[in-house]
Amino acid sequence: MTNRSCVIRLSRYKNALLRLRTLNFVRVFSENLADAAGVTATQVRKDFSIFGITGNRRGGYKVDELIEQLNKILGKDKIQKFILVGMGNLGKALVQYAGFERSGIKIVAGFDIDANKWDKEGPVPICPLEELSEVIRRHEIEFGIITVPDFAAQQVLELMIPAGIRGVLNFAPICVKGPEGCVVNNINLVTELENIIYFVNASEKTQESQQ
Amino acid sequence: MTNRSCVIRLSRYKNALLRLRTLNFVRVFSENLADAAGVTATQVRKDFSIFGITGNRRGGYKVDELIEQLNKILGKDKIQKFILVGMGNLGKALVQYAGFERSGIKIVAGFDIDANKWDKEGPVPICPLEELSEVIRRHEIEFGIITVPDFAAQQVLELMIPAGIRGVLNFAPICVKGPEGCVVNNINLVTELENIIYFVNASEKTQESQQ
DNA sequence: TAGATTGTTAATCGATTAACAATC
DNA sequence: TAGATTGTTAATCGATTAACAATC
C-alpha cells in the first residue's frame, strides 16, 4: 500500500540519491539507501517493489535511473506551483526558503489581508487576499500553504478549494478539513516540540526505573 | 503502546480542549474530541485508557481535569526551554513565533556562525556558535532546534549532545542521527510538499480511471 | 429504570520484517 | 561456479476498529 509514511520514505531515498550522485556514485545498494534514510534494506526493496522499481540482482540500482523514477513518482518531472496565504514570520520565511526553488517547487504568490504586507515588486509578489481566487485560476495552481492564525485557517481553506486548490499544507495550529478528494496535511510546530518533550521525559523515566 | 502518532493525537486533544474551555465548555464527550482531532471516538477512549485517563460513564470528561492531565503527560506543567541553531529565514521565524511562548515553550537563545546575525540585545539573544555548549549547560537545557543548511546539521547535533541536549527537532533536509537515548525528529519541508503533490496526483489518477 | 457513554477485550486490518528462491 | 543482492511471499508485529459489558 502507498500510505503517507511510504511516500515520505521515497522522498528520503531521492534526497540521499541526489547526494550520492554529487559524490559520483553510479550504483547503489538497498543497504546504502537504508542507512541514509534510517530504515532497513528490506523496507527499501519492499517500497520499490510497490512502485514497480527494479534493480539488478547482484548489481544494485543505477543512481541516475533510480532518481529519474523517484522524481516521476513524486511529481518532480515538472515545476510544481504553490500559493501561500499568511505573511507572518513563518509565511515570510517559507516564501524566501531557497530549498523549494532548488527542488522544483515555486511559490507563485503570497497573500495577506494586511495592506502593509502587500508588495508586488519583490521576487514573489505579495497580494491582497481578494485576489487569491483570480491568481489561482490564472496560473492553474493546485497547491497551497496556510500560515495564518488558527481562527482564520478554515476560512482560508474554503477560499482556496473552489478556486481549484487540491492539496494543502497547513501550519495553523488547528486541524483544518477539506472536502472529499482534497489532500490536507497539518504541521503543528508546538505539537512537534511537545512530541519531543514527551519522548525525552519517557526515556528518562525508563532509565531511572532501570537503575 | 505509546508511539509517535498516539502522542501527536494527545496534543491535538489538548488543543481542542483549550478552545472548548474558552467557549465555557465544562464537560466533553469522546465523540466531541474525535471530531475536533479528526479521529474516531473509540480511538480517543483507547488513547486515554493507555495513559490511565478516566472519565464518567454517561457524563463524559471534565474539560479542566482533562487539560490538566494531558498537560502533565506532555510536560506542560513547566516552561520547557529550547535553544535554536541556524538564524536563517526559518530560524528567525521560529525564534519570533508567538505560538511557542503561548504554549509554555521558551527559546532561550539562538546561535549562528555568522557574526552579522549576533545580537545579544533582542528579546532572544543571538550568540556565536562557540557559546552553544556554555549556554546549554548554564541553563540546563535539554531541547534543541536545528535550522542550519544540510551540510552543517550533523555537526551541530554533535555539538549539542555532549552539552546535555536530549531531544532535537531538525529542519535541515537530511536525516540526522543522535546516539541511543537521544530523541531526534526530522521535518523536511520539501518532503512535506512532495507528499501532498503525490497524493493529489494519485487521487487524480483514481478519478480518471473511474470515469 | 432506561438510555447513553465509558472502558476494555477481542477481531481486524495494515505495515514491517524475516526468510529464501531467483538470478546476475 | 560461488557469492552477493534482489524481489517476493509468508510470518510477525502493532495499531486501529468493532463489539459489548459495566455503570453513571
Short mmCIF file of C-alpha atoms (C1' of nucleotides) in Angstrom, two decimals:
data_model
loop_
_atom_site.label_atom_id
_atom_site.label_comp_id
_atom_site.label_asym_id
_atom_site.label_seq_id
_atom_site.Cartn_x
_atom_site.Cartn_y
_atom_site.Cartn_z
CA MET A 1 0.00 0.00 0.00
CA THR A 2 1.02 3.57 -0.52
CA ASN A 3 0.50 5.33 2.78
CA ARG A 4 1.96 8.61 3.90
CA SER A 5 5.00 7.02 5.58
CA CYS A 6 5.88 5.11 2.45
CA VAL A 7 5.83 8.25 0.27
CA ILE A 8 7.86 10.17 2.85
CA ARG A 9 10.46 7.42 2.61
CA LEU A 10 10.56 7.71 -1.18
CA SER A 11 11.43 11.42 -0.77
CA ARG A 12 14.20 10.48 1.62
CA TYR A 13 15.64 7.92 -0.78
CA LYS A 14 15.57 10.54 -3.52
CA ASN A 15 17.36 13.09 -1.28
CA ALA A 16 20.04 10.55 -0.41
CA LEU A 17 20.48 9.64 -4.07
CA LEU A 18 20.95 13.28 -5.08
CA ARG A 19 23.74 13.49 -2.54
CA LEU A 20 25.29 10.23 -3.72
CA ARG A 21 25.21 11.49 -7.30
CA THR A 22 27.25 14.56 -6.35
CA LEU A 23 29.78 12.07 -4.94
CA ASN A 24 29.85 10.39 -8.38
CA PHE A 25 28.15 7.20 -7.25
CA VAL A 26 26.92 5.25 -10.26
CA ARG A 27 25.34 2.30 -8.46
CA VAL A 28 23.77 1.95 -5.05
CA PHE A 29 22.55 -1.00 -2.95
CA SER A 30 19.39 -1.16 -0.91
CA GLU A 31 21.62 -1.35 2.15
CA ASN A 32 23.15 2.07 1.36
CA LEU A 33 19.77 3.76 0.95
CA ALA A 34 18.55 2.10 4.11
CA ASP A 35 21.43 3.63 6.08
CA ALA A 36 20.83 7.09 4.60
CA ALA A 37 17.09 7.03 5.27
CA GLY A 38 17.32 5.30 8.65
CA VAL A 39 15.33 2.20 7.67
CA THR A 40 16.09 -1.43 6.78
CA ALA A 41 17.24 -2.73 3.41
CA THR A 42 14.16 -4.95 3.22
CA GLN A 43 11.97 -1.89 3.69
CA VAL A 44 13.71 -0.13 0.80
CA ARG A 45 13.24 -3.08 -1.56
CA LYS A 46 9.65 -3.52 -0.46
CA ASP A 47 8.92 0.17 -1.12
CA PHE A 48 10.49 -0.08 -4.58
CA SER A 49 8.54 -3.22 -5.37
CA ILE A 50 5.27 -1.41 -4.55
CA PHE A 51 6.09 1.17 -7.22
CA GLY A 52 7.45 -1.34 -9.72
CA ILE A 53 11.03 -0.07 -9.39
CA THR A 54 13.51 -2.83 -10.18
CA GLY A 55 17.29 -3.05 -9.96
CA ASN A 56 19.85 -5.70 -10.82
CA ARG A 57 20.30 -8.74 -8.67
CA ARG A 58 23.89 -8.63 -7.57
CA GLY A 59 24.37 -5.16 -9.13
CA GLY A 60 22.06 -2.95 -7.06
CA TYR A 61 20.38 0.07 -8.64
CA LYS A 62 21.71 2.65 -11.08
CA VAL A 63 21.67 6.01 -9.32
CA ASP A 64 20.57 8.04 -12.36
CA GLU A 65 17.73 5.71 -13.30
CA LEU A 66 16.53 5.49 -9.72
CA ILE A 67 16.47 9.29 -9.29
CA GLU A 68 14.52 9.60 -12.52
CA GLN A 69 11.93 7.03 -11.45
CA LEU A 70 11.50 8.54 -7.98
CA ASN A 71 11.22 12.06 -9.45
CA LYS A 72 8.47 10.82 -11.74
CA ILE A 73 6.54 9.28 -8.85
CA LEU A 74 6.96 12.40 -6.68
CA GLY A 75 5.83 14.76 -9.46
CA LYS A 76 9.26 16.31 -9.84
CA ASP A 77 9.27 15.94 -13.61
CA LYS A 78 7.80 19.44 -13.77
CA ILE A 79 7.81 22.65 -11.71
CA GLN A 80 5.06 22.49 -9.09
CA LYS A 81 3.34 25.79 -8.36
CA PHE A 82 2.11 26.82 -4.92
CA ILE A 83 0.43 29.84 -3.41
CA LEU A 84 0.88 30.79 0.27
CA VAL A 85 -1.59 32.65 2.49
CA GLY A 86 -0.48 34.45 5.66
CA MET A 87 2.64 36.65 5.50
CA GLY A 88 3.60 36.46 9.17
CA ASN A 89 7.09 35.40 10.26
CA LEU A 90 6.64 31.82 9.12
CA GLY A 91 4.98 32.78 5.83
CA LYS A 92 7.78 35.20 5.00
CA ALA A 93 10.42 32.59 5.82
CA LEU A 94 8.78 29.97 3.60
CA VAL A 95 8.36 32.37 0.66
CA GLN A 96 12.09 33.09 0.87
CA TYR A 97 13.18 29.49 1.53
CA ALA A 98 15.75 28.61 -1.13
CA GLY A 99 15.25 24.87 -0.71
CA PHE A 100 11.90 24.98 -2.51
CA GLU A 101 13.18 26.55 -5.74
CA ARG A 102 16.10 24.11 -5.67
CA SER A 103 13.62 21.20 -5.56
CA GLY A 104 11.41 22.40 -8.38
CA ILE A 105 8.80 23.94 -6.10
CA LYS A 106 7.75 27.51 -6.93
CA ILE A 107 5.71 29.73 -4.66
CA VAL A 108 3.98 31.88 -7.28
CA ALA A 109 2.47 34.44 -4.90
CA GLY A 110 1.83 35.21 -1.24
CA PHE A 111 -1.39 36.68 0.18
CA ASP A 112 -2.42 38.63 3.26
CA ILE A 113 -5.36 40.73 4.39
CA ASP A 114 -3.00 43.35 5.82
CA ALA A 115 -2.20 46.09 3.28
CA ASN A 116 1.17 46.67 4.95
CA LYS A 117 2.29 43.25 3.72
CA TRP A 118 1.37 43.82 0.07
CA ASP A 119 4.32 44.14 -2.31
CA LYS A 120 4.01 43.34 -5.98
CA GLU A 121 7.61 44.29 -6.79
CA GLY A 122 9.50 41.58 -4.90
CA PRO A 123 10.70 38.25 -6.32
CA VAL A 124 7.44 36.73 -5.01
CA PRO A 125 4.52 39.19 -5.26
CA ILE A 126 2.50 39.61 -2.06
CA CYS A 127 -1.12 40.35 -2.94
CA PRO A 128 -4.39 41.24 -1.20
CA LEU A 129 -6.41 38.21 -0.16
CA GLU A 130 -9.20 39.35 -2.52
CA GLU A 131 -7.00 38.41 -5.46
CA LEU A 132 -6.44 34.85 -4.24
CA SER A 133 -9.06 33.18 -6.40
CA GLU A 134 -8.10 35.06 -9.53
CA VAL A 135 -4.38 34.24 -9.20
CA ILE A 136 -5.07 30.55 -8.54
CA ARG A 137 -7.25 30.33 -11.63
CA ARG A 138 -4.95 32.33 -13.88
CA HIS A 139 -1.89 30.20 -13.04
CA GLU A 140 -3.91 26.97 -12.70
CA ILE A 141 -2.39 26.33 -9.29
CA GLU A 142 -3.34 23.15 -7.44
CA PHE A 143 -1.34 23.51 -4.20
CA GLY A 144 -1.45 25.87 -1.25
CA ILE A 145 0.30 26.59 2.05
CA ILE A 146 -1.57 28.10 5.01
CA THR A 147 0.38 30.15 7.58
CA VAL A 148 -2.41 32.30 9.04
CA PRO A 149 -3.54 32.34 12.71
CA ASP A 150 -5.76 29.46 13.86
CA PHE A 151 -9.06 31.36 13.70
CA ALA A 152 -8.58 32.21 10.01
CA ALA A 153 -7.27 28.87 8.73
CA GLN A 154 -10.53 27.08 7.90
CA GLN A 155 -11.90 30.18 6.12
CA VAL A 156 -8.74 30.45 4.02
CA LEU A 157 -9.03 26.79 3.06
CA GLU A 158 -12.59 27.39 1.94
CA LEU A 159 -11.46 30.25 -0.29
CA MET A 160 -8.78 28.07 -1.85
CA ILE A 161 -10.85 24.99 -2.69
CA PRO A 162 -13.45 26.47 -5.09
CA ALA A 163 -10.64 28.29 -6.94
CA GLY A 164 -9.01 24.96 -7.75
CA ILE A 165 -6.60 24.08 -4.93
CA ARG A 166 -6.48 20.31 -4.38
CA GLY A 167 -3.65 19.92 -1.86
CA VAL A 168 -2.79 22.00 1.21
CA LEU A 169 -0.07 22.09 3.84
CA ASN A 170 -1.47 23.82 6.91
CA PHE A 171 0.77 25.30 9.64
CA ALA A 172 -2.07 26.90 11.62
CA PRO A 173 -2.45 25.12 14.98
CA ILE A 174 -5.84 23.61 14.19
CA CYS A 175 -6.80 20.58 12.09
CA VAL A 176 -8.46 22.08 9.01
CA LYS A 177 -10.68 19.84 6.92
CA GLY A 178 -11.16 19.88 3.18
CA PRO A 179 -13.85 18.18 1.11
CA GLU A 180 -13.52 14.65 -0.29
CA GLY A 181 -10.70 14.46 -2.80
CA CYS A 182 -8.77 17.38 -1.27
CA VAL A 183 -5.49 16.46 0.42
CA VAL A 184 -4.76 18.36 3.64
CA ASN A 185 -1.70 17.77 5.82
CA ASN A 186 -1.33 19.60 9.11
CA ILE A 187 2.02 20.54 10.68
CA ASN A 188 1.68 21.98 14.16
CA LEU A 189 5.05 23.27 15.36
CA VAL A 190 4.05 23.27 19.02
CA THR A 191 2.82 19.69 18.72
CA GLU A 192 6.13 18.64 17.16
CA LEU A 193 8.04 20.08 20.11
CA GLU A 194 5.62 18.54 22.62
CA ASN A 195 6.22 15.21 20.96
CA ILE A 196 9.98 15.52 21.53
CA ILE A 197 9.47 16.64 25.12
CA TYR A 198 7.26 13.63 25.77
CA PHE A 199 9.70 11.05 24.44
CA VAL A 200 12.68 12.58 26.23
CA ASN A 201 10.75 12.52 29.50
CA ALA A 202 9.60 8.95 28.77
CA SER A 203 13.18 7.78 28.19
CA GLU A 204 14.31 9.48 31.39
CA LYS A 205 11.69 7.53 33.30
CA THR A 206 12.75 4.25 31.67
CA GLN A 207 16.40 4.88 32.60
CA GLU A 208 15.53 5.70 36.19
CA SER A 209 13.50 2.51 36.57
CA GLN A 210 16.41 0.50 35.21
CA GLN A 211 18.80 1.87 37.79
CA MET B 1 1.56 1.41 23.09
CA THR B 2 2.76 4.99 23.04
CA ASN B 3 4.00 5.62 19.55
CA ARG B 4 4.56 8.96 17.90
CA SER B 5 1.07 9.10 16.36
CA CYS B 6 -0.56 8.49 19.70
CA VAL B 7 1.32 11.35 21.39
CA ILE B 8 0.57 13.67 18.45
CA ARG B 9 -3.11 12.89 18.99
CA LEU B 10 -2.83 13.76 22.69
CA SER B 11 -1.53 17.20 21.69
CA ARG B 12 -4.47 17.63 19.35
CA TYR B 13 -6.96 16.69 22.03
CA LYS B 14 -5.32 19.20 24.34
CA ASN B 15 -5.50 21.95 21.68
CA ALA B 16 -9.17 21.22 21.07
CA LEU B 17 -9.86 21.28 24.83
CA LEU B 18 -8.19 24.68 25.25
CA ARG B 19 -10.53 26.00 22.58
CA LEU B 20 -13.57 24.38 24.18
CA ARG B 21 -12.63 25.89 27.51
CA THR B 22 -12.68 29.40 26.04
CA LEU B 23 -16.23 28.55 24.91
CA ASN B 24 -17.04 27.74 28.54
CA PHE B 25 -17.46 24.01 28.00
CA VAL B 26 -17.36 22.17 31.32
CA ARG B 27 -17.77 18.62 30.05
CA VAL B 28 -16.81 16.96 26.79
CA PHE B 29 -17.53 13.54 25.25
CA SER B 30 -15.08 11.35 23.38
CA GLU B 31 -17.20 11.98 20.28
CA ASN B 32 -16.54 15.76 20.50
CA LEU B 33 -12.78 15.33 20.79
CA ALA B 34 -12.84 12.81 17.96
CA ASP B 35 -14.48 15.37 15.67
CA ALA B 36 -12.00 18.09 16.62
CA ALA B 37 -8.95 15.88 16.13
CA GLY B 38 -10.26 14.08 13.05
CA VAL B 39 -10.27 10.59 14.57
CA THR B 40 -12.88 8.16 15.97
CA ALA B 41 -14.39 8.25 19.45
CA THR B 42 -13.05 4.74 20.10
CA GLN B 43 -9.56 5.96 19.26
CA VAL B 44 -9.89 8.79 21.79
CA ARG B 45 -11.01 6.48 24.58
CA LYS B 46 -8.33 3.95 23.69
CA ASP B 47 -5.66 6.66 23.83
CA PHE B 48 -6.92 7.85 27.21
CA SER B 49 -7.00 4.31 28.55
CA ILE B 50 -3.32 3.85 27.61
CA PHE B 51 -2.44 6.83 29.83
CA GLY B 52 -4.85 5.88 32.59
CA ILE B 53 -7.13 8.86 31.95
CA THR B 54 -10.68 8.11 33.03
CA GLY B 55 -13.96 9.97 32.70
CA ASN B 56 -17.50 9.39 33.84
CA ARG B 57 -19.65 6.81 32.17
CA ARG B 58 -22.63 8.72 30.91
CA GLY B 59 -21.05 12.07 31.88
CA GLY B 60 -18.01 12.27 29.60
CA TYR B 61 -14.87 14.06 30.78
CA LYS B 62 -14.43 17.28 32.75
CA VAL B 63 -12.61 19.76 30.49
CA ASP B 64 -10.44 21.25 33.25
CA GLU B 65 -9.32 17.91 34.64
CA LEU B 66 -8.62 16.53 31.19
CA ILE B 67 -6.49 19.53 30.22
CA GLU B 68 -4.53 19.18 33.44
CA GLN B 69 -3.87 15.51 32.87
CA LEU B 70 -2.85 15.98 29.24
CA ASN B 71 -0.60 18.91 30.18
CA LYS B 72 1.14 16.71 32.74
CA ILE B 73 1.73 13.95 30.20
CA LEU B 74 3.01 16.40 27.58
CA GLY B 75 5.38 18.12 30.02
CA LYS B 76 3.42 21.35 30.02
CA ASP B 77 3.36 21.60 33.79
CA LYS B 78 6.54 23.67 33.50
CA ILE B 79 8.20 26.00 31.00
CA GLN B 80 10.28 23.96 28.56
CA LYS B 81 13.50 25.60 27.44
CA PHE B 82 14.95 25.24 23.93
CA ILE B 83 17.95 26.56 22.05
CA LEU B 84 17.93 27.05 18.28
CA VAL B 85 20.90 26.87 15.91
CA GLY B 86 20.83 28.49 12.47
CA MET B 87 19.47 32.04 12.15
CA GLY B 88 18.40 31.88 8.51
CA ASN B 89 14.86 32.78 7.44
CA LEU B 90 13.30 29.78 9.12
CA GLY B 91 15.36 30.11 12.30
CA LYS B 92 14.43 33.78 12.65
CA ALA B 93 10.75 32.99 12.10
CA LEU B 94 10.77 30.26 14.75
CA VAL B 95 12.57 32.43 17.32
CA GLN B 96 9.86 35.06 16.84
CA TYR B 97 6.93 32.62 16.67
CA ALA B 98 4.44 33.71 19.30
CA GLY B 99 2.75 30.30 19.46
CA PHE B 100 5.69 28.82 21.38
CA GLU B 101 5.63 31.28 24.26
CA ARG B 102 1.84 30.89 24.44
CA SER B 103 2.31 27.13 24.86
CA GLY B 104 4.93 27.31 27.58
CA ILE B 105 7.85 26.78 25.22
CA LYS B 106 10.72 29.25 25.57
CA ILE B 107 13.56 29.59 23.08
CA VAL B 108 16.31 30.78 25.42
CA ALA B 109 18.87 31.69 22.77
CA GLY B 110 19.67 31.43 19.07
CA PHE B 111 23.08 30.63 17.59
CA ASP B 112 24.88 31.19 14.31
CA ILE B 113 28.45 31.13 13.00
CA ASP B 114 27.86 34.37 11.10
CA ALA B 115 28.81 37.44 13.19
CA ASN B 116 26.24 39.54 11.30
CA LYS B 117 23.48 37.52 12.96
CA TRP B 118 24.73 38.02 16.51
CA ASP B 119 22.58 40.25 18.68
CA LYS B 120 22.55 39.99 22.45
CA GLU B 121 20.13 42.89 22.94
CA GLY B 122 16.96 41.42 21.39
CA PRO B 123 14.20 39.56 23.25
CA VAL B 124 16.00 36.33 22.32
CA PRO B 125 19.80 36.76 22.32
CA ILE B 126 21.57 35.52 19.19
CA CYS B 127 25.02 34.26 20.11
CA PRO B 128 28.16 32.90 18.42
CA LEU B 129 28.11 29.14 17.92
CA GLU B 130 31.16 28.89 20.20
CA GLU B 131 28.97 29.78 23.16
CA LEU B 132 26.47 26.98 22.47
CA SER B 133 27.82 24.47 24.94
CA GLU B 134 28.22 27.02 27.72
CA VAL B 135 24.65 28.36 27.35
CA ILE B 136 23.14 24.85 27.26
CA ARG B 137 24.97 23.91 30.45
CA ARG B 138 24.28 27.16 32.28
CA HIS B 139 20.52 26.99 31.63
CA GLU B 140 20.38 23.18 31.86
CA ILE B 141 18.61 22.99 28.51
CA GLU B 142 17.56 19.60 27.19
CA PHE B 143 15.95 20.51 23.86
CA GLY B 144 17.21 21.96 20.59
CA ILE B 145 16.01 23.02 17.15
CA ILE B 146 18.26 22.79 14.09
CA THR B 147 17.67 25.17 11.17
CA VAL B 148 21.10 25.16 9.54
CA PRO B 149 21.90 24.03 5.96
CA ASP B 150 22.10 20.28 5.34
CA PHE B 151 25.90 20.01 5.36
CA ALA B 152 26.13 21.51 8.86
CA ALA B 153 23.26 19.70 10.56
CA GLN B 154 25.01 16.55 11.78
CA GLN B 155 27.95 18.59 13.16
CA VAL B 156 25.57 20.88 15.05
CA LEU B 157 23.83 17.87 16.56
CA GLU B 158 27.17 16.54 17.72
CA LEU B 159 27.93 19.83 19.45
CA MET B 160 24.56 19.76 21.20
CA ILE B 161 24.61 16.23 22.58
CA PRO B 162 27.70 16.36 24.85
CA ALA B 163 26.45 19.67 26.29
CA GLY B 164 23.28 17.99 27.50
CA ILE B 165 20.65 18.18 24.73
CA ARG B 166 18.44 15.08 24.75
CA GLY B 167 15.76 15.94 22.17
CA VAL B 168 16.07 17.68 18.80
CA LEU B 169 13.74 18.87 16.08
CA ASN B 170 15.72 19.06 12.85
CA PHE B 171 14.56 21.10 9.84
CA ALA B 172 17.71 20.55 7.76
CA PRO B 173 16.91 18.39 4.73
CA ILE B 174 18.91 15.39 5.90
CA CYS B 175 18.12 12.69 8.46
CA VAL B 176 20.47 13.44 11.34
CA LYS B 177 21.17 10.69 13.83
CA GLY B 178 21.77 11.00 17.54
CA PRO B 179 23.13 8.42 19.96
CA GLU B 180 20.99 5.92 21.85
CA GLY B 181 18.63 7.71 24.22
CA CYS B 182 18.60 10.95 22.21
CA VAL B 183 15.28 11.76 20.52
CA VAL B 184 15.58 13.27 17.03
CA ASN B 185 12.61 14.16 14.81
CA ASN B 186 13.17 15.36 11.29
CA ILE B 187 10.84 17.75 9.45
CA ASN B 188 11.76 18.23 5.82
CA LEU B 189 9.62 20.98 4.29
CA VAL B 190 10.29 19.88 0.72
CA THR B 191 9.34 16.31 1.61
CA GLU B 192 6.08 17.52 3.14
CA LEU B 193 5.16 19.32 -0.08
CA GLU B 194 6.21 16.34 -2.22
CA ASN B 195 3.93 14.20 -0.12
CA ILE B 196 0.95 16.44 -0.89
CA ILE B 197 1.85 16.55 -4.59
CA TYR B 198 1.98 12.75 -4.68
CA PHE B 199 -1.42 12.21 -3.09
CA VAL B 200 -3.13 14.85 -5.23
CA ASN B 201 -1.70 13.24 -8.36
CA ALA B 202 -2.70 9.80 -7.07
CA SER B 203 -6.29 10.91 -6.47
CA GLU B 204 -6.41 12.46 -9.96
CA LYS B 205 -5.41 9.13 -11.44
CA THR B 206 -8.03 7.28 -9.41
CA GLN B 207 -10.73 9.66 -10.60
CA GLU B 208 -9.67 9.32 -14.22
CA SER B 209 -9.77 5.53 -14.05
CA GLN B 210 -13.25 5.69 -12.56
CA GLN B 211 -14.60 7.74 -15.45
"C1'" DT C 1 -35.45 2.30 35.42
"C1'" DA C 2 -33.98 3.38 30.68
"C1'" DG C 3 -30.66 5.42 27.99
"C1'" DA C 4 -26.21 6.95 26.99
"C1'" DT C 5 -21.46 6.82 27.38
"C1'" DT C 6 -17.24 4.88 29.03
"C1'" DG C 7 -13.54 1.38 29.30
"C1'" DT C 8 -11.74 -2.86 27.68
"C1'" DT C 9 -11.40 -7.10 25.23
"C1'" DA C 10 -11.19 -9.42 21.00
"C1'" DA C 11 -11.07 -9.07 15.99
"C1'" DT C 12 -9.43 -6.89 12.12
"C1'" DC C 13 -6.50 -4.52 9.38
"C1'" DG C 14 -2.26 -2.96 7.55
"C1'" DA C 15 2.59 -2.26 7.79
"C1'" DT C 16 7.06 -4.12 8.75
"C1'" DT C 17 10.20 -7.85 8.97
"C1'" DA C 18 12.12 -12.42 8.11
"C1'" DA C 19 13.08 -15.89 5.12
"C1'" DC C 20 14.53 -17.51 0.95
"C1'" DA C 21 14.23 -18.58 -4.01
"C1'" DA C 22 15.71 -16.32 -8.17
"C1'" DT C 23 19.49 -14.67 -10.64
"C1'" DC C 24 23.21 -11.59 -12.00
"C1'" DT D 1 30.82 -21.76 -10.23
"C1'" DA D 2 30.39 -19.30 -5.82
"C1'" DG D 3 28.85 -15.34 -3.70
"C1'" DA D 4 26.04 -11.46 -3.22
"C1'" DT D 5 22.00 -8.99 -3.85
"C1'" DT D 6 17.35 -8.51 -5.42
"C1'" DG D 7 12.31 -9.36 -5.36
"C1'" DT D 8 8.54 -11.58 -3.22
"C1'" DT D 9 5.98 -14.50 -0.19
"C1'" DA D 10 4.70 -15.65 4.32
"C1'" DA D 11 5.04 -14.54 9.22
"C1'" DT D 12 5.04 -11.26 12.65
"C1'" DC D 13 4.04 -7.28 14.85
"C1'" DG D 14 1.46 -3.38 16.22
"C1'" DA D 15 -2.19 -0.15 15.65
"C1'" DT D 16 -6.98 0.66 14.78
"C1'" DT D 17 -11.66 -0.70 14.99
"C1'" DA D 18 -15.74 -3.22 16.47
"C1'" DA D 19 -18.32 -5.10 19.91
"C1'" DC D 20 -20.18 -5.01 24.23
"C1'" DA D 21 -20.28 -5.30 29.30
"C1'" DA D 22 -20.04 -2.02 33.01
"C1'" DT D 23 -22.12 1.78 35.04
"C1'" DC D 24 -23.40 6.58 35.81
#
